[in-house]
Amino acid sequence: MAQKTYMKTYIIGNWKMHGVRTSARALASTVLDAAGRLASQKTEVILCPPATLLSLIADLTYNTPVRCGGQDCHAEAEGAYTGEISAAMLRDAGATYVIVGHSERRAGHSESSREVNRKAEAALAAGLRPVLCVGESLAERKAGRAMDTVRRQLRESMPRQGDTKRVIVAYEPVWAIGTGQVANASDIAEMHAHIATLLKSEFGFAETEVAVLYGGSVKPANAAEILRCPGVHGVLVGSASLNAEEFVAIINAAQS
Ligand code: PGA
């Protein structure tokens, strides 16, 4: 994988709203056993548990090559926002990353790209690396508007302030999330080339300065092919990250 010689491969597990202490401890321990060996200078493995489990996972991964992250943060540093969690709180709990703009939040919580932009900037300000998700719906892809959608989302949600090189972009076509339907290799390569061009033309990033991941039904069976696509610097994994064996197989695919 030529493009991996100068950029890390990121394997991120998004546990979503799954897990309690017992199951999380067992899952993380199994992943750690294997990933502790596999995660290396070239591969960054990141676990994103629900907020209630973050401290536990941060403790378990302390002093190991595995990192952890939150699944969302509030745009404000603190305040009267019942039920919300700030980026600084995630950092305090042991996170070094945070997912922002996941389609389940954009759709299910009506988050606008502007809101996602503020969250990403808040994450950077708190010292976290935001994993900024973008991706078109099925209707947008069918209407030939996938590129335009991603351009608009990126333009509006990419942070403009802070150490913006620390952002990781995740391209997650909404129709591929949790459906078992994966974008084909040429569509993935095409969108990743589009994103690289936008990162350069709109934000001035040199090629490969910002990592761009793919997400949506990534499994052991398709991980190697996806990771071989030009411009793909890693994967954001949902359901397969809840199965230690499958997640470890995906981490393994990044080594080959
Ligand atoms: P999935 O989820 O792997 O279950 O499709 C991916 C994601 O939502 O990040």
Coordinates of N, CA and C in Angstrom, one line a residue, residues 10-249:
Y10 N -5.7 4.7 10.0 CA -6.5 4.8 11.2 C -7.6 3.8 11.1
I11 N -7.7 3.0 12.2 CA -8.8 2.0 12.3 C -9.6 2.5 13.6
I12 N -10.8 3.0 13.3 CA -11.6 3.5 14.4 C -12.9 2.7 14.6
G13 N -13.1 2.3 15.8 CA -14.3 1.5 16.2 C -15.3 2.5 16.8
N14 N -16.5 2.6 16.2 CA -17.5 3.4 16.8 C -18.6 2.5 17.4
W15 N -18.6 2.4 18.7 CA -19.4 1.4 19.4 C -20.9 1.9 19.4
K16 N -21.1 3.1 19.0 CA -22.5 3.7 19.1 C -23.1 3.5 20.5
M17 N -24.4 3.2 20.6 CA -25.0 3.1 21.9 C -25.1 1.6 22.3
H18 N -23.8 1.0 22.4 CA -23.7 -0.4 22.8 C -22.7 -0.5 23.9
G19 N -23.1 -1.4 24.8 CA -22.1 -1.8 25.9 C -22.3 -1.3 27.2
V20 N -22.0 -2.1 28.2 CA -22.0 -1.8 29.6 C -20.6 -2.2 30.1
R21 N -20.3 -1.9 31.3 CA -19.0 -2.1 31.8 C -18.4 -3.5 31.6
T22 N -19.2 -4.5 31.9 CA -18.7 -5.9 31.7 C -18.4 -6.2 30.3
S23 N -19.4 -6.0 29.4 CA -19.1 -6.3 28.0 C -18.0 -5.4 27.4
A24 N -18.0 -4.2 27.8 CA -17.0 -3.3 27.2 C -15.6 -3.7 27.6
R25 N -15.5 -4.1 28.9 CA -14.1 -4.5 29.4 C -13.7 -5.8 28.6
A26 N -14.6 -6.7 28.4 CA -14.2 -7.9 27.7 C -13.8 -7.6 26.2
L27 N -14.6 -6.7 25.6 CA -14.3 -6.4 24.2 C -13.0 -5.7 24.1
A28 N -12.8 -4.6 24.9 CA -11.6 -3.9 24.8 C -10.4 -4.7 25.2
S29 N -10.5 -5.6 26.1 CA -9.3 -6.4 26.5 C -8.9 -7.3 25.3
T30 N -9.9 -7.9 24.7 CA -9.6 -8.8 23.5 C -8.9 -8.0 22.4
V31 N -9.5 -6.8 22.1 CA -9.0 -6.0 21.1 C -7.6 -5.6 21.5
L32 N -7.4 -5.2 22.7 CA -6.1 -4.8 23.2 C -5.0 -5.9 23.1
D33 N -5.4 -7.1 23.4 CA -4.4 -8.2 23.3 C -3.8 -8.2 21.9
A34 N -4.7 -8.2 20.9 CA -4.2 -8.3 19.5 C -3.7 -6.9 19.0
A35 N -4.5 -5.9 19.3 CA -4.2 -4.6 18.7 C -2.9 -4.0 19.4
G36 N -2.7 -4.4 20.6 CA -1.5 -3.9 21.3 C -0.3 -4.3 20.5
R37 N -0.4 -5.5 19.9 CA 0.8 -6.0 19.1 C 0.7 -5.4 17.7
L38 N -0.5 -5.2 17.2 CA -0.7 -4.8 15.8 C -0.6 -3.3 15.6
A39 N -1.2 -2.6 16.5 CA -1.1 -1.1 16.4 C 0.4 -0.8 16.4
S40 N 0.8 0.1 15.6 CA 2.2 0.4 15.5 C 2.4 1.8 15.0
Q41 N 3.6 2.1 14.7 CA 3.9 3.4 14.1 C 3.0 3.7 12.9
K42 N 2.6 2.7 12.2 CA 1.9 2.9 11.0 C 0.4 2.7 11.1
T43 N -0.1 2.1 12.2 CA -1.5 1.9 12.4 C -2.0 2.5 13.7
E44 N -3.0 3.4 13.6 CA -3.5 3.9 14.9 C -4.9 3.3 15.1
V45 N -5.1 2.6 16.2 CA -6.3 2.0 16.6 C -7.0 2.8 17.6
I46 N -8.3 3.2 17.4 CA -9.0 4.1 18.3 C -10.4 3.5 18.6
L47 N -10.7 3.4 19.9 CA -12.0 2.9 20.3 C -12.9 4.1 20.7
C48 N -14.1 4.1 20.2 CA -15.0 5.2 20.6 C -16.2 4.6 21.3
P49 N -16.2 4.4 22.6 CA -17.3 3.8 23.3 C -18.3 4.9 23.6
P50 N -19.5 4.5 24.2 CA -20.4 5.5 24.7 C -19.7 6.3 25.8
A51 N -20.2 7.5 26.0 CA -19.5 8.4 27.0 C -19.4 7.8 28.4
T52 N -20.4 7.0 28.8 CA -20.4 6.4 30.1 C -19.2 5.4 30.3
L53 N -18.7 4.9 29.2 CA -17.6 3.9 29.3 C -16.2 4.5 29.0
L54 N -16.2 5.8 28.7 CA -14.9 6.4 28.2 C -13.8 6.3 29.2
S55 N -14.1 6.6 30.5 CA -13.1 6.5 31.5 C -12.5 5.1 31.7
L56 N -13.5 4.2 31.6 CA -13.1 2.8 31.8 C -12.1 2.4 30.6
I57 N -12.5 2.7 29.4 CA -11.7 2.3 28.2 C -10.4 3.1 28.2
A58 N -10.4 4.4 28.7 CA -9.2 5.2 28.7 C -8.2 4.5 29.7
D59 N -8.8 4.0 30.9 CA -7.9 3.4 31.8 C -7.3 2.1 31.3
L60 N -8.2 1.3 30.6 CA -7.7 0.0 30.1 C -6.7 0.2 29.0
T61 N -6.8 1.3 28.2 CA -5.9 1.5 27.1 C -4.7 2.4 27.5
Y62 N -4.7 2.9 28.7 CA -3.6 3.7 29.2 C -2.2 3.0 29.0
N63 N -1.3 3.8 28.4 CA 0.1 3.2 28.2 C 0.1 2.1 27.2
T64 N -0.9 2.0 26.3 CA -0.9 1.1 25.2 C -0.9 1.9 23.9
P65 N -0.7 1.3 22.8 CA -0.8 2.0 21.5 C -2.2 2.3 21.1
V66 N -3.2 1.8 21.8 CA -4.6 2.0 21.4 C -5.1 3.3 22.1
R67 N -5.9 4.1 21.3 CA -6.4 5.4 21.8 C -7.9 5.3 21.9
C68 N -8.5 6.3 22.6 CA -9.9 6.3 22.6 C -10.5 7.6 22.3
G69 N -11.8 7.6 22.0 CA -12.4 8.9 21.6 C -13.9 8.9 21.9
G70 N -14.5 10.1 21.9 CA -15.9 10.3 22.1 C -16.7 10.1 20.7
Q71 N -18.0 10.1 20.8 CA -18.8 9.9 19.6 C -19.5 11.2 19.2
D72 N -19.3 12.2 20.1 CA -19.9 13.5 19.8 C -19.5 14.5 20.9
C73 N -19.5 15.8 20.6 CA -19.3 16.7 21.7 C -20.2 17.9 21.5
H74 N -20.3 18.7 22.5 CA -21.1 20.0 22.4 C -20.1 21.1 21.9
A75 N -20.7 22.1 21.2 CA -19.9 23.1 20.6 C -19.4 24.1 21.7
E76 N -20.1 24.2 22.8 CA -19.7 25.1 23.9 C -18.8 24.4 24.9
A77 N -17.9 25.2 25.6 CA -17.0 24.6 26.5 C -17.7 24.1 27.8
E78 N -18.7 24.9 28.2 CA -19.5 24.5 29.4 C -20.8 25.3 29.4
G79 N -21.7 25.0 30.3 CA -22.9 25.8 30.4 C -24.1 25.0 30.7
A80 N -25.2 25.7 30.6 CA -26.5 25.1 31.0 C -27.1 24.3 29.8
Y81 N -26.5 23.1 29.5 CA -26.9 22.3 28.4 C -27.1 20.9 28.9
T82 N -28.3 20.7 29.5 CA -28.5 19.4 30.2 C -28.3 18.2 29.2
G83 N -27.6 17.3 29.7 CA -27.4 16.0 29.0 C -26.2 16.1 28.0
E84 N -25.6 17.2 27.8 CA -24.5 17.4 26.8 C -23.2 17.2 27.5
I85 N -22.2 17.0 26.6 CA -20.8 16.7 27.1 C -19.9 17.6 26.2
S86 N -19.0 18.3 26.9 CA -18.1 19.2 26.1 C -16.8 18.4 25.7
A87 N -16.1 19.0 24.7 CA -14.9 18.4 24.3 C -13.9 18.3 25.4
A88 N -13.8 19.3 26.2 CA -12.9 19.3 27.3 C -13.2 18.2 28.3
M89 N -14.5 17.9 28.5 CA -14.9 16.8 29.4 C -14.4 15.4 28.8
L90 N -14.6 15.3 27.5 CA -14.1 14.0 26.9 C -12.6 13.9 27.1
R91 N -11.9 15.0 26.9 CA -10.4 15.0 27.0 C -10.1 14.6 28.5
D92 N -10.8 15.2 29.4 CA -10.6 14.9 30.8 C -10.8 13.4 31.1
A93 N -11.8 12.8 30.4 CA -12.1 11.4 30.7 C -11.1 10.5 30.0
G94 N -10.2 11.1 29.2 CA -9.1 10.2 28.6 C -9.2 10.1 27.1
A95 N -10.1 10.8 26.4 CA -10.2 10.8 25.0 C -9.1 11.6 24.3
T96 N -8.7 11.2 23.1 CA -7.8 12.0 22.3 C -8.5 12.3 21.0
Y97 N -9.6 11.7 20.7 CA -10.3 11.9 19.4 C -11.8 12.1 19.8
V98 N -12.5 12.7 18.8 CA -14.0 12.7 18.9 C -14.6 12.7 17.5
I99 N -15.6 11.9 17.4 CA -16.4 11.9 16.1 C -17.3 13.1 16.1
V100 N -17.4 13.8 15.0 CA -18.4 14.9 14.9 C -19.1 14.8 13.6
G101 N -20.4 15.1 13.6 CA -21.1 15.1 12.3 C -21.5 13.8 11.7
H102 N -21.5 12.8 12.6 CA -21.9 11.4 12.1 C -23.4 11.6 11.6
S103 N -23.7 10.8 10.5 CA -25.0 11.0 9.9 C -26.1 10.7 10.9
E104 N -25.9 9.8 11.8 CA -26.9 9.5 12.8 C -27.2 10.7 13.7
R105 N -26.3 11.6 13.8 CA -26.5 12.9 14.5 C -27.0 14.0 13.6
R106 N -26.5 14.0 12.4 CA -27.0 15.0 11.4 C -28.5 14.7 11.1
A107 N -28.8 13.5 11.0 CA -30.2 13.1 10.6 C -31.1 13.1 11.9
G108 N -30.6 12.3 12.9 CA -31.5 12.0 14.1 C -31.5 13.2 15.0
H109 N -30.6 14.1 15.0 CA -30.6 15.2 15.9 C -30.6 16.6 15.2
S110 N -30.9 16.5 13.9 CA -31.0 17.7 13.0 C -29.7 18.6 13.1
E111 N -28.6 18.0 13.2 CA -27.4 18.8 13.3 C -27.0 19.4 11.9
S112 N -26.8 20.6 11.8 CA -26.4 21.3 10.6 C -24.9 21.2 10.4
S113 N -24.5 21.5 9.2 CA -23.0 21.5 9.0 C -22.4 22.6 9.8
R114 N -23.1 23.7 10.0 CA -22.6 24.8 10.8 C -22.3 24.4 12.2
E115 N -23.3 23.6 12.7 CA -23.2 23.1 14.1 C -22.0 22.2 14.2
V116 N -21.8 21.3 13.2 CA -20.7 20.4 13.2 C -19.4 21.1 13.1
N117 N -19.4 22.2 12.4 CA -18.2 23.1 12.3 C -17.8 23.6 13.7
R118 N -18.8 24.0 14.4 CA -18.5 24.6 15.8 C -18.0 23.5 16.7
K119 N -18.6 22.3 16.5 CA -18.1 21.2 17.4 C -16.7 20.8 17.0
A120 N -16.4 20.8 15.7 CA -15.0 20.4 15.3 C -14.0 21.4 15.8
E121 N -14.4 22.7 15.8 CA -13.5 23.7 16.3 C -13.4 23.6 17.8
A122 N -14.5 23.3 18.5 CA -14.4 23.1 19.9 C -13.5 21.9 20.3
A123 N -13.6 20.9 19.5 CA -12.7 19.7 19.7 C -11.2 20.1 19.6
L124 N -10.9 20.8 18.5 CA -9.5 21.2 18.3 C -9.1 22.1 19.5
A125 N -9.9 23.0 19.9 CA -9.6 23.9 21.0 C -9.3 23.2 22.3
A126 N -10.0 22.0 22.5 CA -9.8 21.2 23.7 C -8.7 20.2 23.6
G127 N -8.0 20.2 22.4 CA -6.9 19.3 22.2 C -7.3 18.0 21.7
L128 N -8.5 17.8 21.2 CA -8.9 16.6 20.6 C -8.8 16.6 19.1
R129 N -8.6 15.4 18.5 CA -8.6 15.4 17.0 C -10.0 15.0 16.6
P130 N -10.7 15.9 15.9 CA -12.1 15.6 15.4 C -12.0 14.7 14.2
V131 N -12.9 13.7 14.2 CA -13.1 12.8 13.1 C -14.5 13.3 12.5
L132 N -14.3 14.1 11.4 CA -15.4 14.8 10.8 C -16.1 14.0 9.7
C133 N -17.4 13.6 10.0 CA -18.0 12.7 9.0 C -18.8 13.5 7.9
V134 N -18.7 13.1 6.7 CA -19.5 13.6 5.6 C -20.0 12.4 4.8
G135 N -21.0 12.7 4.0 CA -21.5 11.6 3.2 C -22.9 11.9 2.6
E136 N -23.2 11.4 1.5 CA -24.5 11.6 0.8 C -25.5 10.6 1.2
S137 N -26.8 10.9 1.0 CA -27.9 10.0 1.2 C -28.0 9.2 -0.1
L138 N -28.9 8.2 0.0 CA -29.1 7.3 -1.2 C -29.8 8.2 -2.3
A139 N -30.7 9.0 -1.9 CA -31.5 9.9 -2.9 C -30.5 10.8 -3.5
E140 N -29.5 11.4 -2.8 CA -28.6 12.3 -3.4 C -27.6 11.5 -4.3
R141 N -27.2 10.3 -4.0 CA -26.4 9.6 -4.9 C -27.2 9.2 -6.2
K142 N -28.4 8.8 -6.0 CA -29.2 8.4 -7.2 C -29.5 9.6 -8.1
A143 N -29.5 10.8 -7.5 CA -29.8 12.0 -8.3 C -28.5 12.6 -8.8
G144 N -27.4 11.9 -8.6 CA -26.1 12.4 -9.2 C -25.6 13.6 -8.4
R145 N -26.0 13.7 -7.1 CA -25.6 14.8 -6.3 C -24.6 14.5 -5.2
A146 N -24.0 13.3 -5.2 CA -23.1 12.9 -4.2 C -21.9 13.8 -4.0
M147 N -21.3 14.2 -5.1 CA -20.1 15.1 -5.0 C -20.5 16.4 -4.5
D148 N -21.6 17.0 -5.0 CA -22.1 18.3 -4.5 C -22.4 18.3 -3.0
T149 N -23.0 17.2 -2.6 CA -23.4 17.1 -1.1 C -22.1 17.1 -0.3
V150 N -21.2 16.3 -0.7 CA -19.9 16.2 0.1 C -19.2 17.5 0.1
R151 N -19.2 18.2 -1.1 CA -18.5 19.5 -1.2 C -19.1 20.5 -0.2
R152 N -20.4 20.5 -0.2 CA -21.1 21.5 0.6 C -20.9 21.2 2.1
Q153 N -21.0 19.9 2.5 CA -20.8 19.5 3.9 C -19.4 19.8 4.3
L154 N -18.4 19.5 3.5 CA -17.0 19.8 3.8 C -16.7 21.3 4.0
R155 N -17.2 22.0 3.0 CA -17.1 23.5 3.0 C -17.6 24.1 4.3
E156 N -18.8 23.6 4.7 CA -19.5 24.2 5.8 C -19.0 23.6 7.2
S157 N -18.6 22.4 7.2 CA -18.2 21.8 8.5 C -16.7 21.8 8.9
M158 N -15.9 21.9 7.9 CA -14.4 21.8 8.2 C -14.1 23.0 9.1
P159 N -13.3 22.8 10.2 CA -12.9 23.9 11.0 C -12.0 24.9 10.3
R160 N -12.2 26.1 10.6 CA -11.3 27.2 10.0 C -10.3 27.7 11.0
Q161 N -10.5 27.4 12.2 CA -9.7 27.8 13.3 C -9.0 26.7 14.0
G162 N -7.8 26.9 14.6 CA -7.1 25.9 15.3 C -6.2 25.1 14.4
D163 N -5.6 24.1 14.9 CA -4.7 23.3 14.2 C -5.4 22.3 13.2
T164 N -5.9 22.9 12.1 CA -6.8 22.2 11.3 C -6.2 20.9 10.6
K165 N -4.9 20.8 10.6 CA -4.3 19.6 10.0 C -4.6 18.4 10.9
R166 N -5.0 18.6 12.1 CA -5.3 17.5 13.0 C -6.7 16.9 12.8
V167 N -7.5 17.5 11.9 CA -8.8 16.9 11.6 C -8.6 15.6 10.7
I168 N -9.4 14.7 11.0 CA -9.5 13.5 10.2 C -10.9 13.5 9.5
V169 N -11.0 13.4 8.2 CA -12.3 13.4 7.5 C -12.7 11.9 7.3
A170 N -14.0 11.6 7.6 CA -14.5 10.3 7.3 C -15.6 10.4 6.3
Y171 N -15.4 9.8 5.1 CA -16.4 9.7 4.1 C -17.3 8.5 4.4
E172 N -18.6 8.8 4.8 CA -19.5 7.7 5.1 C -20.8 7.9 4.3
P173 N -20.9 7.2 3.2 CA -22.2 7.3 2.5 C -23.3 6.8 3.4
V174 N -24.3 7.6 3.6 CA -25.4 7.3 4.6 C -26.0 5.9 4.3
W175 N -26.2 5.7 3.0 CA -26.8 4.4 2.6 C -26.0 3.2 2.8
A176 N -24.7 3.4 3.2 CA -23.9 2.2 3.5 C -23.7 1.9 4.9
I177 N -24.3 2.8 5.8 CA -24.1 2.7 7.2 C -25.1 1.7 7.8
G178 N -24.6 0.6 8.3 CA -25.5 -0.4 9.0 C -26.3 -1.2 8.0
T179 N -26.1 -1.1 6.7 CA -27.0 -1.7 5.8 C -26.3 -3.0 5.1
G180 N -25.0 -3.1 5.3 CA -24.3 -4.2 4.6 C -24.0 -3.9 3.2
Q181 N -24.5 -2.7 2.7 CA -24.2 -2.3 1.3 C -22.9 -1.4 1.4
V182 N -21.9 -1.8 0.6 CA -20.7 -1.0 0.6 C -20.6 -0.3 -0.7
A183 N -20.0 0.9 -0.7 CA -19.7 1.6 -2.0 C -18.7 0.8 -2.7
N184 N -18.7 0.7 -4.0 CA -17.7 -0.1 -4.7 C -16.4 0.7 -4.8
A185 N -15.3 -0.1 -5.0 CA -14.0 0.5 -4.9 C -13.8 1.7 -5.8
S186 N -14.4 1.7 -7.0 CA -14.2 2.9 -7.9 C -14.9 4.1 -7.4
D187 N -16.1 3.9 -6.8 CA -16.9 5.0 -6.2 C -16.1 5.6 -5.0
I188 N -15.5 4.7 -4.2 CA -14.8 5.1 -3.0 C -13.6 6.0 -3.5
A189 N -12.8 5.4 -4.5 CA -11.6 6.1 -5.0 C -12.0 7.5 -5.6
E190 N -13.1 7.5 -6.3 CA -13.6 8.7 -6.9 C -13.9 9.8 -5.9
M191 N -14.6 9.4 -4.8 CA -15.0 10.3 -3.8 C -13.8 10.8 -3.0
H192 N -12.9 9.9 -2.7 CA -11.7 10.3 -2.0 C -10.8 11.2 -2.8
A193 N -10.8 11.0 -4.1 CA -10.0 12.0 -4.9 C -10.7 13.3 -4.9
H194 N -12.0 13.3 -4.9 CA -12.8 14.6 -4.8 C -12.5 15.3 -3.5
I195 N -12.5 14.6 -2.4 CA -12.3 15.2 -1.1 C -10.8 15.7 -1.0
A196 N -9.9 15.0 -1.6 CA -8.5 15.4 -1.6 C -8.4 16.8 -2.4
T197 N -9.1 16.8 -3.5 CA -9.1 18.0 -4.3 C -9.7 19.2 -3.5
L198 N -10.8 18.9 -2.9 CA -11.5 20.0 -2.1 C -10.6 20.5 -0.9
L199 N -9.9 19.5 -0.3 CA -9.1 19.9 0.9 C -8.0 20.8 0.4
K200 N -7.5 20.6 -0.8 CA -6.5 21.4 -1.4 C -7.0 22.7 -1.8
S201 N -8.1 22.7 -2.7 CA -8.6 24.0 -3.3 C -9.3 24.9 -2.2
E202 N -10.0 24.3 -1.3 CA -10.8 25.1 -0.4 C -10.0 25.4 0.9
F203 N -9.1 24.5 1.3 CA -8.4 24.7 2.6 C -6.9 24.7 2.5
G204 N -6.4 24.5 1.3 CA -4.9 24.6 1.1 C -4.1 23.5 1.6
F205 N -4.7 22.4 1.9 CA -3.9 21.2 2.4 C -3.2 20.5 1.2
A206 N -2.0 20.2 1.5 CA -1.3 19.4 0.5 C -1.8 17.9 0.5
E207 N -1.6 17.2 -0.6 CA -2.1 15.8 -0.6 C -1.6 15.0 0.6
T208 N -2.5 14.3 1.2 CA -2.2 13.4 2.3 C -1.8 14.2 3.6
E209 N -2.0 15.5 3.6 CA -1.8 16.2 4.9 C -2.9 15.9 5.9
V210 N -4.1 15.7 5.3 CA -5.3 15.4 6.2 C -5.7 14.0 5.8
A211 N -5.9 13.2 6.9 CA -6.3 11.8 6.6 C -7.8 11.7 6.3
V212 N -8.1 10.9 5.3 CA -9.5 10.7 4.9 C -9.8 9.2 5.0
L213 N -10.8 8.9 5.8 CA -11.2 7.5 6.1 C -12.5 7.2 5.3
Y214 N -12.8 5.9 5.1 CA -14.0 5.4 4.6 C -14.8 4.7 5.7
G215 N -16.1 4.9 5.7 CA -16.9 4.2 6.7 C -18.3 3.8 6.1
G216 N -18.8 2.7 6.6 CA -20.1 2.2 6.1 C -20.0 0.7 5.7
S217 N -20.5 -0.1 6.7 CA -20.5 -1.6 6.5 C -19.1 -2.2 6.2
V218 N -18.1 -1.6 6.9 CA -16.7 -2.2 6.7 C -16.7 -3.5 7.5
K219 N -16.2 -4.6 6.9 CA -16.2 -5.9 7.6 C -14.8 -6.5 7.3
P220 N -14.5 -7.6 7.9 CA -13.2 -8.3 7.6 C -13.1 -8.6 6.1
A221 N -14.3 -9.0 5.5 CA -14.3 -9.5 4.1 C -14.0 -8.4 3.1
N222 N -14.3 -7.1 3.5 CA -14.1 -6.1 2.5 C -13.0 -5.1 2.9
A223 N -12.5 -5.2 4.1 CA -11.6 -4.2 4.7 C -10.3 -4.0 3.8
A224 N -9.7 -5.1 3.4 CA -8.4 -5.0 2.7 C -8.6 -4.3 1.4
E225 N -9.7 -4.6 0.7 CA -10.0 -4.0 -0.6 C -10.2 -2.5 -0.4
I226 N -11.0 -2.1 0.6 CA -11.3 -0.7 0.9 C -10.0 0.0 1.2
L227 N -9.2 -0.6 2.1 CA -7.9 0.1 2.5 C -6.9 0.2 1.4
R228 N -7.1 -0.6 0.3 CA -6.2 -0.5 -0.9 C -6.7 0.6 -1.8
C229 N -7.9 1.2 -1.6 CA -8.4 2.2 -2.6 C -7.5 3.4 -2.4
P230 N -7.1 4.0 -3.5 CA -6.2 5.2 -3.5 C -6.9 6.3 -2.7
G231 N -6.2 7.0 -1.8 CA -6.8 8.1 -1.0 C -7.5 7.7 0.2
V232 N -7.5 6.4 0.5 CA -8.2 5.9 1.8 C -7.1 5.7 2.8
H233 N -7.2 6.4 3.9 CA -6.2 6.4 5.0 C -6.7 5.6 6.2
G234 N -7.7 4.9 6.1 CA -8.2 4.1 7.2 C -9.7 3.9 7.1
V235 N -10.3 3.3 8.1 CA -11.7 3.0 8.1 C -12.4 3.3 9.5
L236 N -13.6 3.8 9.4 CA -14.5 4.0 10.6 C -15.5 2.9 10.6
V237 N -15.4 2.1 11.6 CA -16.1 0.8 11.7 C -17.2 0.8 12.7
G238 N -18.4 0.5 12.4 CA -19.5 0.5 13.3 C -19.7 -0.9 13.9
S239 N -20.7 -1.6 13.3 CA -21.1 -2.9 13.9 C -20.0 -3.9 14.1
A240 N -19.1 -4.0 13.1 CA -18.0 -5.0 13.2 C -17.0 -4.6 14.3
S241 N -17.1 -3.4 14.8 CA -16.1 -3.1 15.9 C -16.7 -3.6 17.3
L242 N -17.9 -4.1 17.3 CA -18.5 -4.7 18.5 C -18.1 -6.1 18.7
N243 N -17.5 -6.7 17.6 CA -17.1 -8.1 17.7 C -15.5 -8.1 17.6
A244 N -14.9 -8.5 18.7 CA -13.5 -8.3 18.8 C -12.8 -9.0 17.7
E245 N -13.2 -10.3 17.4 CA -12.6 -11.0 16.3 C -12.6 -10.3 15.0
E246 N -13.8 -9.7 14.7 CA -13.9 -9.0 13.4 C -13.1 -7.7 13.4
F247 N -13.1 -7.0 14.5 CA -12.4 -5.8 14.6 C -10.9 -6.0 14.4
V248 N -10.4 -7.1 15.1 CA -9.0 -7.4 15.0 C -8.6 -7.8 13.6
A249 N -9.6 -8.5 12.9 CA -9.3 -8.9 11.5 C -9.2 -7.7 10.6

